[in-house]
Amino acid sequence: MNAQPKASHHIGGTYVEDDAGAVIESVYPATGELNARLHSATPAIVEQAVQAARAAQPAWATLKGVERGRILLRTAQLLRERNEELSRIETLDTGKAIQETLVADAASAADALEYFGGLAGAITGEHVDLGGDFVYTRREALGVCAGIGAWNYPIQIAAWKSAPALACGNAFIFKPSEMTPLTALLLAEAFKDAGLPDGIFGVVQGYGDVGAALASHPDIAKVSLTGSVPTGAKVLGAAAETIKSVTMELGGKSPILVFDDADLESAIGGAMLGNFYSTGQICSNGTRVFVQRGVYDAFLERLKIRTEAIRLGDPLDPDTHLGPMVSMAQRDKVLGYIEAGKREGGRLVTGGGVPEMQGFENGAWIQPTVFADVSDEMTIAREEIFGPVMSVLVFDDEAEALRRANATEFGLAAGVFTADLSRAHRVVSQLEAGTTWINTYNLTPVEAPFGGVKQSGIGRENSRAAIEYYTQLKSVYVATGPVDSPY
Ligand code: NDP
């Protein structure tokens, strides 16, 4: 499974290596085979990336927005042309089925580049009339921004962060998760081929220490993290030392509320997509499925049948629905949660173990798993599992469902399935979550803001809202008459 890149890092428009850095291995999670061996960035590499970005950023910021946008649009075009190869590499790095990576990874990255490429020329300040004098505002770039990514959507995360950053005139340095280092480098290649000036987009590989070095670097103005809540707290702490702007896309334990009047097949489909897609490794997953008592049994019966029809298999086979988890360590962590679910009295409806996968015996496989009769206190209902484990809970009325759905420190996402229009909007307005859906789940188009409340995050990605998180306002007061001074 050779997917060895030319070198570990991409700095100043070119591949850079430093063998002194700790070894990073990219492993194909379906077989345990080695894809590539890279090196973590040494302090010298981090410094080289920051200084290359610093040197290049001012000229980039003074280009017209449409000129910056044109380069992002060209990059998107290249990602689309290269989608098949990018998807193959993403599958090798993450283990996600090619059926998914073909449509949800480089393609989603291209969406972000197109959206922010188009918007780049429309980033403006405003004019405030003061009856003669006036104020205008300039929306200016922050400078050098850093992104730190999780392993579930490597190229998507890199693009969701860098596209708005670059559109606004910033330079950007991305550190992928050490488990999935490959496709960010290919994004850097696409930027380069599209004509992005050297230094404006860099990739440095590394473990948490490299992320920490970026988060605390005095020449970096902003850090955007996609990761877990504990890492978020660390990055926030590091960013606080130099008063950096931050965007935090963190974990969740999101609820899905299914009312008696819902279209049951759609609700089941939504709950399955919101628990099993990407083998359950999605931050916004609706892992607590609250089902109203009247349809509880019917919901579980059909859910079991449909879950057992999911095809696990060779991730590179286009007919495969689900691949393995990203790593054995993550698989074992999820198996631990499944054991806790059993021990604490959850009723196992289906799954719950490791499937036999002929030809893929060394992969990080796990069965899509459903627990019923889950209570709010159980570990599987409280903690983020980050694997294909759905908890189904029964409820009687709307007020109860809302109270229980909101009883969590997380607030990333939430969904409601009902045929009652008024109830849908009423319930959504009371759900404590940053991203919500009515009668669907987990759709995240670039046009819509994405992010969390409570401990699930700070700031928003995607949509026009992202512009605010990659710019700062300068206010300019303009006098049109003499200065009126008492002195
Ligand atoms: P982690 O929080 O473990 O890691 C996230 C990134 O932060 C990695 O690149 C990691 O590097 C880096 N990192 C670790 N420690 C530090 C540190 N002290 N300072 C700076 N950077 C550091 O998350 P996972 O990669 O395990 O991803 C899973 C988590 O991400 C889940 O909680 C999930 O909910 C969340 N997530 C949130 C999303 C959202 O948009 N809200 C989307 C996707 C995932 P390394 O990997 O090398 O340790």
Coordinates of C-alpha atoms and ligand atoms in Angstrom, one line a residue:
M1 CA 0.0 0.0 0.0
N2 CA 2.7 2.5 -1.0
A3 CA 1.6 6.1 -0.7
Q4 CA 4.9 7.6 0.3
P5 CA 4.9 11.3 -0.2
K6 CA 8.0 13.1 -1.6
A7 CA 8.8 14.4 1.9
S8 CA 7.0 15.0 5.2
H9 CA 6.4 18.7 5.1
H10 CA 5.4 21.3 2.5
I11 CA 6.9 24.7 3.2
G12 CA 7.4 27.8 1.0
G13 CA 5.9 26.0 -1.9
T14 CA 8.1 22.9 -1.8
Y15 CA 8.5 19.6 0.0
V16 CA 10.9 19.7 3.0
E17 CA 12.3 16.8 5.0
D18 CA 14.1 16.7 8.4
D19 CA 15.0 13.2 9.4
A20 CA 15.7 14.4 13.0
G21 CA 12.0 14.5 13.7
A22 CA 10.2 11.6 15.4
V23 CA 8.9 8.9 13.0
I24 CA 5.2 9.1 11.9
E25 CA 3.7 6.0 10.3
S26 CA 0.6 6.1 8.1
V27 CA -1.0 2.7 8.3
Y28 CA -3.9 1.3 6.2
P29 CA -6.4 0.5 8.9
A30 CA -8.0 -2.3 6.9
T31 CA -4.9 -4.4 6.8
G32 CA -2.3 -2.9 9.2
E33 CA 0.0 -2.4 6.2
L34 CA 2.3 0.6 6.1
N35 CA 1.4 3.3 3.6
A36 CA 4.2 5.7 4.3
R37 CA 6.8 6.8 6.9
L38 CA 7.2 10.4 7.6
H39 CA 8.8 12.6 10.3
S40 CA 7.4 15.0 12.8
A41 CA 8.4 18.6 12.5
T42 CA 11.4 19.6 14.6
P43 CA 11.3 23.1 16.1
A44 CA 13.5 24.3 13.2
I45 CA 10.8 23.0 10.7
V46 CA 8.0 24.8 12.6
E47 CA 10.1 28.0 12.6
Q48 CA 10.8 27.6 8.8
A49 CA 7.1 27.3 8.1
V50 CA 6.1 30.3 10.3
Q51 CA 8.8 32.5 8.8
A52 CA 7.9 31.5 5.2
A53 CA 4.3 32.3 5.9
R54 CA 5.1 35.6 7.6
A55 CA 7.3 36.7 4.6
A56 CA 4.6 35.9 2.1
Q57 CA 1.4 37.1 3.8
P58 CA 1.5 40.9 3.4
A59 CA 1.7 40.7 -0.4
W60 CA -1.1 38.1 -0.5
A61 CA -3.3 40.4 1.7
T62 CA -2.9 43.3 -0.7
L63 CA -4.1 41.4 -3.8
K64 CA -7.6 42.1 -4.8
G65 CA -10.1 39.6 -3.3
V66 CA -11.1 38.3 -6.8
E67 CA -7.4 37.6 -7.5
R68 CA -7.1 35.5 -4.4
G69 CA -10.4 33.9 -5.2
R70 CA -9.3 32.9 -8.7
I71 CA -6.5 30.8 -7.2
L72 CA -8.8 29.1 -4.8
L73 CA -11.2 28.3 -7.6
R74 CA -8.4 26.9 -9.7
T75 CA -7.4 24.7 -6.7
A76 CA -10.9 23.4 -6.4
Q77 CA -10.9 22.5 -10.0
L78 CA -7.6 20.6 -9.5
L79 CA -9.0 18.7 -6.5
R80 CA -12.0 17.7 -8.6
E81 CA -9.8 16.5 -11.5
R82 CA -7.7 14.5 -9.0
N83 CA -10.6 13.3 -6.9
E84 CA -10.1 9.7 -7.6
E85 CA -6.5 9.6 -6.5
L86 CA -7.1 11.8 -3.5
S87 CA -10.0 9.6 -2.4
R88 CA -7.9 6.5 -2.8
I89 CA -5.1 8.0 -0.6
E90 CA -7.7 9.2 1.9
T91 CA -9.1 5.7 2.1
L92 CA -5.7 4.2 2.7
D93 CA -4.9 6.8 5.4
T94 CA -8.3 6.6 7.2
G95 CA -9.8 3.3 6.3
K96 CA -13.0 4.9 5.2
A97 CA -14.9 3.3 2.4
I98 CA -14.1 4.7 -1.1
Q99 CA -17.8 5.1 -1.6
E100 CA -17.6 7.8 1.0
T101 CA -14.2 9.4 0.3
L102 CA -15.2 9.9 -3.4
V103 CA -18.0 12.2 -2.4
A104 CA -17.3 13.6 1.1
D105 CA -13.6 14.4 1.4
A106 CA -11.7 16.0 -1.5
A107 CA -15.1 16.9 -3.0
S108 CA -16.1 18.7 0.2
A109 CA -12.7 20.4 0.2
A110 CA -13.4 21.6 -3.3
D111 CA -16.8 22.9 -2.3
A112 CA -15.2 25.0 0.4
L113 CA -12.6 26.4 -2.0
E114 CA -15.3 27.3 -4.5
Y115 CA -17.5 28.9 -1.9
F116 CA -14.7 31.0 -0.4
G117 CA -13.1 31.6 -3.7
G118 CA -16.3 33.2 -4.9
L119 CA -16.7 35.2 -1.7
A120 CA -13.2 36.5 -1.6
G121 CA -14.1 39.6 -3.7
A122 CA -17.1 40.4 -1.6
I123 CA -15.4 40.7 1.7
T124 CA -16.0 44.3 2.7
G125 CA -16.3 46.7 5.6
E126 CA -19.1 49.2 6.1
H127 CA -19.7 52.9 6.0
V128 CA -21.3 54.7 9.0
D129 CA -22.6 58.1 8.4
L130 CA -22.1 60.6 11.3
G131 CA -23.9 63.6 9.7
G132 CA -20.8 65.0 8.0
D133 CA -18.0 63.1 9.5
F134 CA -18.1 59.4 8.8
V135 CA -16.5 56.1 9.8
Y136 CA -15.7 53.3 7.6
T137 CA -14.4 49.9 8.6
R138 CA -11.9 47.7 6.9
R139 CA -12.1 44.0 7.2
E140 CA -8.4 43.0 7.4
A141 CA -6.5 39.7 7.5
L142 CA -5.2 38.5 10.8
G143 CA -1.8 37.4 9.5
V144 CA -0.5 33.9 9.8
C145 CA -3.1 31.4 11.0
A146 CA -2.6 27.8 12.1
G147 CA -4.9 24.8 11.8
I148 CA -4.7 21.6 13.7
G149 CA -6.7 18.7 12.4
A150 CA -8.4 15.5 13.6
W151 CA -8.0 12.2 11.6
N152 CA -11.6 11.6 10.5
Y153 CA -11.8 14.1 7.6
P154 CA -8.2 15.0 6.9
I155 CA -8.4 16.9 3.6
Q156 CA -11.8 18.3 4.3
I157 CA -10.6 19.8 7.6
A158 CA -7.5 21.2 6.0
A159 CA -9.7 22.9 3.3
W160 CA -12.5 24.0 5.5
K161 CA -10.0 26.0 7.6
S162 CA -7.6 27.2 4.9
A163 CA -10.2 28.3 2.3
P164 CA -11.7 31.1 4.3
A165 CA -8.3 31.9 5.8
L166 CA -6.7 32.4 2.4
A167 CA -9.8 34.2 0.9
C168 CA -9.4 36.8 3.7
G169 CA -5.7 37.4 2.9
N170 CA -4.1 35.3 5.7
A171 CA -1.3 32.7 5.3
F172 CA -2.1 29.3 6.8
I173 CA -0.1 26.5 8.3
F174 CA -1.8 23.2 8.8
K175 CA -0.8 20.3 11.1
P176 CA -2.7 17.1 10.2
S177 CA -3.3 14.4 12.8
E178 CA -0.3 12.2 12.9
M179 CA -2.6 9.3 12.0
T180 CA -3.6 10.8 8.7
P181 CA -0.7 12.9 7.3
L182 CA -1.0 12.3 3.6
T183 CA -3.8 14.3 1.8
A184 CA -2.9 17.7 3.4
L185 CA 0.3 17.4 1.4
L186 CA -1.6 16.8 -1.8
L187 CA -3.8 19.9 -1.0
A188 CA -0.5 21.8 -0.8
E189 CA 0.5 20.5 -4.2
A190 CA -2.9 21.6 -5.7
F191 CA -2.5 25.1 -4.2
K192 CA 1.0 25.3 -5.7
D193 CA -0.2 24.1 -9.1
A194 CA -3.0 26.6 -9.0
G195 CA -0.6 29.4 -8.6
L196 CA -0.7 30.1 -4.9
P197 CA 2.3 32.2 -3.9
D198 CA 4.9 30.2 -2.0
G199 CA 4.6 30.4 1.7
I200 CA 0.8 31.1 1.9
F201 CA -0.1 27.5 2.6
G202 CA 2.2 25.2 4.5
V203 CA 1.9 21.7 6.0
V204 CA 3.9 20.6 9.0
Q205 CA 3.5 17.1 10.3
G206 CA 3.6 16.2 14.0
Y207 CA 2.2 14.9 17.2
G208 CA 0.5 17.1 19.8
D209 CA 3.8 18.9 20.6
V210 CA 3.9 20.4 17.1
G211 CA 0.3 21.5 17.5
A212 CA 1.2 23.0 20.8
A213 CA 4.2 24.8 19.3
L214 CA 1.9 26.4 16.7
A215 CA -0.7 27.3 19.3
S216 CA 1.8 29.2 21.4
H217 CA 3.9 30.7 18.6
P218 CA 4.1 34.5 19.0
D219 CA 4.0 35.1 15.2
I220 CA 0.8 33.1 14.7
A221 CA -2.3 35.3 15.1
K222 CA -5.0 32.6 15.2
V223 CA -5.4 28.9 15.7
S224 CA -8.3 26.7 14.6
L225 CA -8.6 23.3 16.1
T226 CA -10.7 20.3 15.2
G227 CA -10.3 17.8 17.9
S228 CA -11.5 16.6 21.3
V229 CA -12.6 18.8 24.2
P230 CA -9.4 18.0 26.3
T231 CA -7.2 19.0 23.4
G232 CA -9.4 22.1 22.9
A233 CA -8.7 23.1 26.5
K234 CA -5.0 22.7 26.0
V235 CA -4.9 24.7 22.8
L236 CA -7.1 27.5 24.3
G237 CA -4.6 27.7 27.2
A238 CA -1.7 27.9 24.9
A239 CA -3.4 30.5 22.7
A240 CA -4.2 32.6 25.7
E241 CA -0.5 33.3 26.4
T242 CA -0.3 35.4 23.3
I243 CA -4.1 36.4 23.1
K244 CA -4.7 34.6 19.9
S245 CA -8.1 34.3 18.1
V246 CA -9.4 30.8 18.2
T247 CA -11.9 28.6 16.5
M248 CA -12.6 25.3 18.3
E249 CA -14.5 22.5 16.6
L250 CA -14.7 19.9 19.3
G251 CA -16.5 16.8 20.3
G252 CA -20.2 16.1 20.9
K253 CA -22.8 13.8 22.3
S254 CA -25.6 15.0 20.1
P255 CA -29.3 14.0 20.4
I256 CA -31.8 13.0 17.8
L257 CA -35.4 13.3 18.8
V258 CA -37.9 11.0 17.0
F259 CA -41.5 11.8 17.6
D260 CA -44.4 9.4 17.1
D261 CA -45.6 11.2 14.0
A262 CA -42.2 11.1 12.2
D263 CA -41.7 9.4 8.9
L264 CA -40.1 6.3 10.5
E265 CA -37.9 5.1 7.6
S266 CA -36.5 8.6 7.3
A267 CA -35.8 8.8 11.0
I268 CA -34.1 5.5 11.0
G269 CA -32.1 6.4 7.9
G270 CA -31.1 9.7 9.6
A271 CA -30.1 8.0 12.8
M272 CA -28.1 5.4 10.9
L273 CA -26.2 8.0 8.9
G274 CA -25.7 10.0 12.1
N275 CA -24.1 7.0 13.8
F276 CA -22.5 4.8 11.3
Y277 CA -21.2 7.0 8.4
S278 CA -17.4 7.1 8.5
T279 CA -17.6 4.1 10.9
G280 CA -19.1 6.4 13.5
Q281 CA -16.1 8.8 13.5
I282 CA -17.9 12.1 13.1
C283 CA -18.0 14.8 15.7
S284 CA -21.6 15.8 15.0
N285 CA -23.0 12.3 15.2
G286 CA -26.4 11.9 16.9
T287 CA -25.3 9.2 19.3
R288 CA -28.3 9.6 21.7
V289 CA -31.4 8.7 19.7
F290 CA -34.5 9.6 21.8
V291 CA -37.5 7.8 20.4
Q292 CA -41.1 8.5 21.6
R293 CA -42.7 5.5 23.2
G294 CA -45.5 5.0 20.6
V295 CA -42.9 4.1 17.8
Y296 CA -40.1 2.8 20.0
D297 CA -40.6 -0.9 19.2
A298 CA -41.2 -0.4 15.5
F299 CA -38.2 1.9 15.3
L300 CA -35.9 -0.7 16.9
E301 CA -37.3 -3.6 14.8
R302 CA -36.6 -1.8 11.5
L303 CA -33.3 -0.3 12.7
K304 CA -32.0 -3.8 13.5
I305 CA -32.9 -5.1 10.0
R306 CA -31.4 -2.1 8.3
T307 CA -28.2 -2.1 10.4
E308 CA -27.6 -5.8 9.8
A309 CA -27.7 -5.1 6.0
I310 CA -24.8 -2.7 6.2
R311 CA -21.9 -4.1 4.1
L312 CA -18.5 -4.1 5.8
G313 CA -15.6 -5.0 3.6
D314 CA -12.7 -4.0 1.4
P315 CA -12.7 -0.2 1.7
L316 CA -11.5 0.1 -1.9
D317 CA -14.5 -1.8 -3.2
P318 CA -17.1 0.8 -4.3
D319 CA -19.9 -1.5 -3.0
T320 CA -18.6 -1.5 0.5
H321 CA -20.5 0.7 2.9
L322 CA -18.2 0.7 5.9
G323 CA -14.5 0.3 6.4
P324 CA -12.6 -0.2 9.7
M325 CA -11.9 2.3 12.3
V326 CA -8.9 4.5 11.9
S327 CA -6.7 2.5 14.2
M328 CA -6.6 -0.5 16.6
A329 CA -6.3 1.8 19.5
Q330 CA -9.5 3.6 18.6
R331 CA -11.2 0.3 17.9
D332 CA -10.2 -1.0 21.3
K333 CA -11.4 2.2 23.0
V334 CA -14.8 1.8 21.3
L335 CA -14.9 -1.9 22.3
G336 CA -14.4 -0.7 25.9
Y337 CA -17.4 1.5 25.6
I338 CA -19.5 -1.4 24.2
E339 CA -18.5 -3.5 27.2
A340 CA -19.5 -0.6 29.5
G341 CA -22.9 -0.5 27.7
K342 CA -23.4 -4.2 28.4
R343 CA -22.2 -4.0 32.0
E344 CA -24.4 -1.0 32.8
G345 CA -27.6 -2.6 31.5
G346 CA -28.0 -1.5 27.9
R347 CA -29.8 -4.0 25.7
L348 CA -27.7 -5.0 22.8
V349 CA -29.9 -5.0 19.7
T350 CA -27.2 -5.8 17.1
G351 CA -23.4 -5.7 16.7
G352 CA -21.3 -5.4 19.8
G353 CA -18.1 -7.1 18.6
V354 CA -15.4 -7.6 16.1
P355 CA -16.6 -9.1 12.7
E356 CA -14.6 -11.8 10.9
M357 CA -13.1 -10.2 7.9
Q358 CA -11.5 -12.7 5.5
G359 CA -8.4 -11.3 4.0
F360 CA -8.4 -8.3 6.4
E361 CA -7.6 -10.2 9.6
N362 CA -5.3 -7.4 10.9
G363 CA -7.7 -4.5 10.4
A364 CA -9.4 -2.4 13.0
W365 CA -12.8 -3.7 12.3
I366 CA -15.9 -3.3 14.5
Q367 CA -19.6 -4.1 14.0
P368 CA -22.1 -1.3 13.8
T369 CA -23.7 -1.5 17.2
V370 CA -27.1 -0.5 18.6
F371 CA -28.0 -0.4 22.3
A372 CA -31.7 0.0 23.3
D373 CA -33.2 0.8 26.7
V374 CA -30.3 3.1 27.4
S375 CA -30.7 5.4 30.4
D376 CA -29.2 8.9 30.7
E377 CA -26.7 7.9 33.4
M378 CA -25.0 5.1 31.4
T379 CA -21.5 5.8 30.2
I380 CA -22.5 5.2 26.6
A381 CA -25.1 8.0 26.9
R382 CA -22.7 10.5 28.4
E383 CA -19.3 10.2 26.8
E384 CA -18.3 10.7 23.2
I385 CA -17.4 7.2 21.9
F386 CA -16.3 8.2 18.3
G387 CA -17.3 4.9 16.8
P388 CA -20.3 3.2 15.3
V389 CA -22.3 2.8 18.6
M390 CA -25.9 4.1 18.7
S391 CA -27.7 4.5 22.0
V392 CA -31.5 4.4 21.7
L393 CA -33.5 5.9 24.6
V394 CA -37.3 6.0 25.1
F395 CA -39.3 9.2 26.0
D396 CA -42.9 10.1 26.6
D397 CA -43.3 13.8 25.9
E398 CA -41.7 16.8 24.3
A399 CA -40.6 18.6 27.5
E400 CA -39.0 15.5 28.9
A401 CA -37.1 14.8 25.6
L402 CA -35.8 18.4 25.5
R403 CA -34.7 18.3 29.1
R404 CA -32.8 15.1 28.7
A405 CA -31.4 16.0 25.3
N406 CA -29.9 19.2 26.8
A407 CA -28.5 17.5 29.9
T408 CA -24.9 17.3 28.6
E409 CA -21.9 19.5 28.6
F410 CA -21.7 19.2 24.9
G411 CA -23.6 21.2 22.3
L412 CA -22.4 20.5 18.8
A413 CA -25.4 19.3 17.0
A414 CA -29.0 18.0 17.3
G415 CA -31.8 16.7 15.1
V416 CA -35.6 16.4 15.3
F417 CA -37.8 14.1 13.2
T418 CA -41.5 15.0 13.3
A419 CA -44.3 15.7 10.8
D420 CA -45.6 18.6 13.0
L421 CA -44.1 21.8 11.6
S422 CA -44.7 23.9 14.7
R423 CA -43.2 21.3 17.0
A424 CA -40.1 21.0 14.7
H425 CA -39.3 24.7 14.9
R426 CA -40.2 24.9 18.6
V427 CA -38.0 22.0 19.6
V428 CA -35.1 23.1 17.5
S429 CA -35.2 26.6 19.1
Q430 CA -34.8 25.0 22.5
L431 CA -32.1 22.5 21.7
E432 CA -28.7 23.6 23.0
A433 CA -26.6 23.0 19.9
G434 CA -24.9 25.0 17.3
T435 CA -25.9 22.9 14.3
T436 CA -29.3 21.4 14.0
W437 CA -31.5 19.5 11.5
I438 CA -35.2 19.0 10.9
N439 CA -36.1 15.7 9.3
T440 CA -32.6 14.9 8.3
Y441 CA -29.2 14.5 9.9
N442 CA -25.5 15.3 9.4
L443 CA -25.8 17.3 6.2
T444 CA -23.1 20.0 6.4
P445 CA -23.1 22.1 3.2
V446 CA -20.4 24.8 3.0
E447 CA -23.2 27.4 2.7
A448 CA -24.4 26.7 6.3
P449 CA -22.5 27.7 9.5
F450 CA -21.1 24.7 11.3
G451 CA -19.9 24.6 15.0
G452 CA -20.9 24.1 18.5
V453 CA -22.0 25.7 21.8
K454 CA -21.2 24.8 25.4
Q455 CA -18.0 22.7 25.5
S456 CA -18.3 21.7 21.8
G457 CA -16.7 24.7 20.6
I458 CA -16.1 28.4 19.8
G459 CA -16.7 30.0 16.5
R460 CA -18.1 28.8 13.2
E461 CA -16.7 27.2 10.1
N462 CA -18.2 27.4 6.6
S463 CA -20.7 30.0 5.3
R464 CA -20.2 33.8 5.5
A465 CA -19.9 33.4 9.2
A466 CA -16.4 32.0 8.8
I467 CA -15.2 35.3 7.4
E468 CA -15.6 36.9 10.8
Y469 CA -13.3 34.4 12.3
Y470 CA -10.4 35.0 9.8
T471 CA -10.5 38.8 9.8
Q472 CA -10.4 41.7 12.2
L473 CA -12.2 45.0 11.8
K474 CA -10.3 48.3 11.6
S475 CA -12.4 51.3 12.2
V476 CA -11.4 54.5 10.4
Y477 CA -12.9 57.9 11.6
V478 CA -12.8 60.5 8.9
A479 CA -13.3 64.2 9.8
T480 CA -14.7 66.5 7.2
G481 CA -14.2 69.8 9.1
P482 CA -11.8 71.5 11.4
V483 CA -10.9 69.9 14.8
D484 CA -13.1 71.4 17.5
S485 CA -10.7 71.7 20.5
P486 CA -11.2 73.6 23.8
Y487 CA -7.5 74.1 24.2
Ligands
NDP1 P1 -7.4 15.0 19.4 O1 -8.1 16.1 20.2 O2 -6.7 13.9 20.0 O3 -6.4 15.7 18.4 C1 -6.7 16.7 17.5 C2 -5.5 17.3 16.9 O4 -4.8 18.1 18.0 C3 -4.5 16.4 16.4 O5 -3.8 16.9 15.3 C4 -3.5 16.2 17.6 O6 -2.2 15.8 17.3 C5 -3.5 17.7 18.1 N1 -3.0 17.8 19.5 C6 -3.0 16.9 20.5 N2 -2.6 17.5 21.6 C7 -2.3 18.8 21.3 C8 -1.8 19.9 22.1 N3 -1.5 19.8 23.4 N4 -1.7 21.1 21.5 C9 -2.1 21.2 20.2 N5 -2.5 20.2 19.4 C10 -2.6 19.0 20.0 O7 -8.6 14.5 18.5 P2 -8.6 13.3 17.5 O8 -7.6 13.5 16.4 O9 -8.6 12.0 18.3 O10 -10.1 13.5 16.8 C11 -11.2 13.0 17.4 C12 -11.9 14.2 18.1 O11 -12.1 15.3 17.3 C13 -13.3 13.9 18.7 O12 -13.5 14.4 20.0 C14 -14.2 14.6 17.7 O13 -15.4 14.9 18.2 C15 -13.4 15.8 17.4 N6 -13.9 16.3 16.1 C16 -14.6 17.5 16.0 C17 -15.1 17.9 14.9 C18 -15.8 19.2 14.8 O14 -15.9 19.8 13.7 N7 -16.4 19.7 15.9 C19 -14.9 17.2 13.6 C20 -14.1 16.0 13.8 C21 -13.6 15.6 15.0 P3 -1.9 14.2 17.3 O15 -3.0 13.5 16.6 O16 -0.6 14.1 16.6 O17 -1.9 13.9 18.8

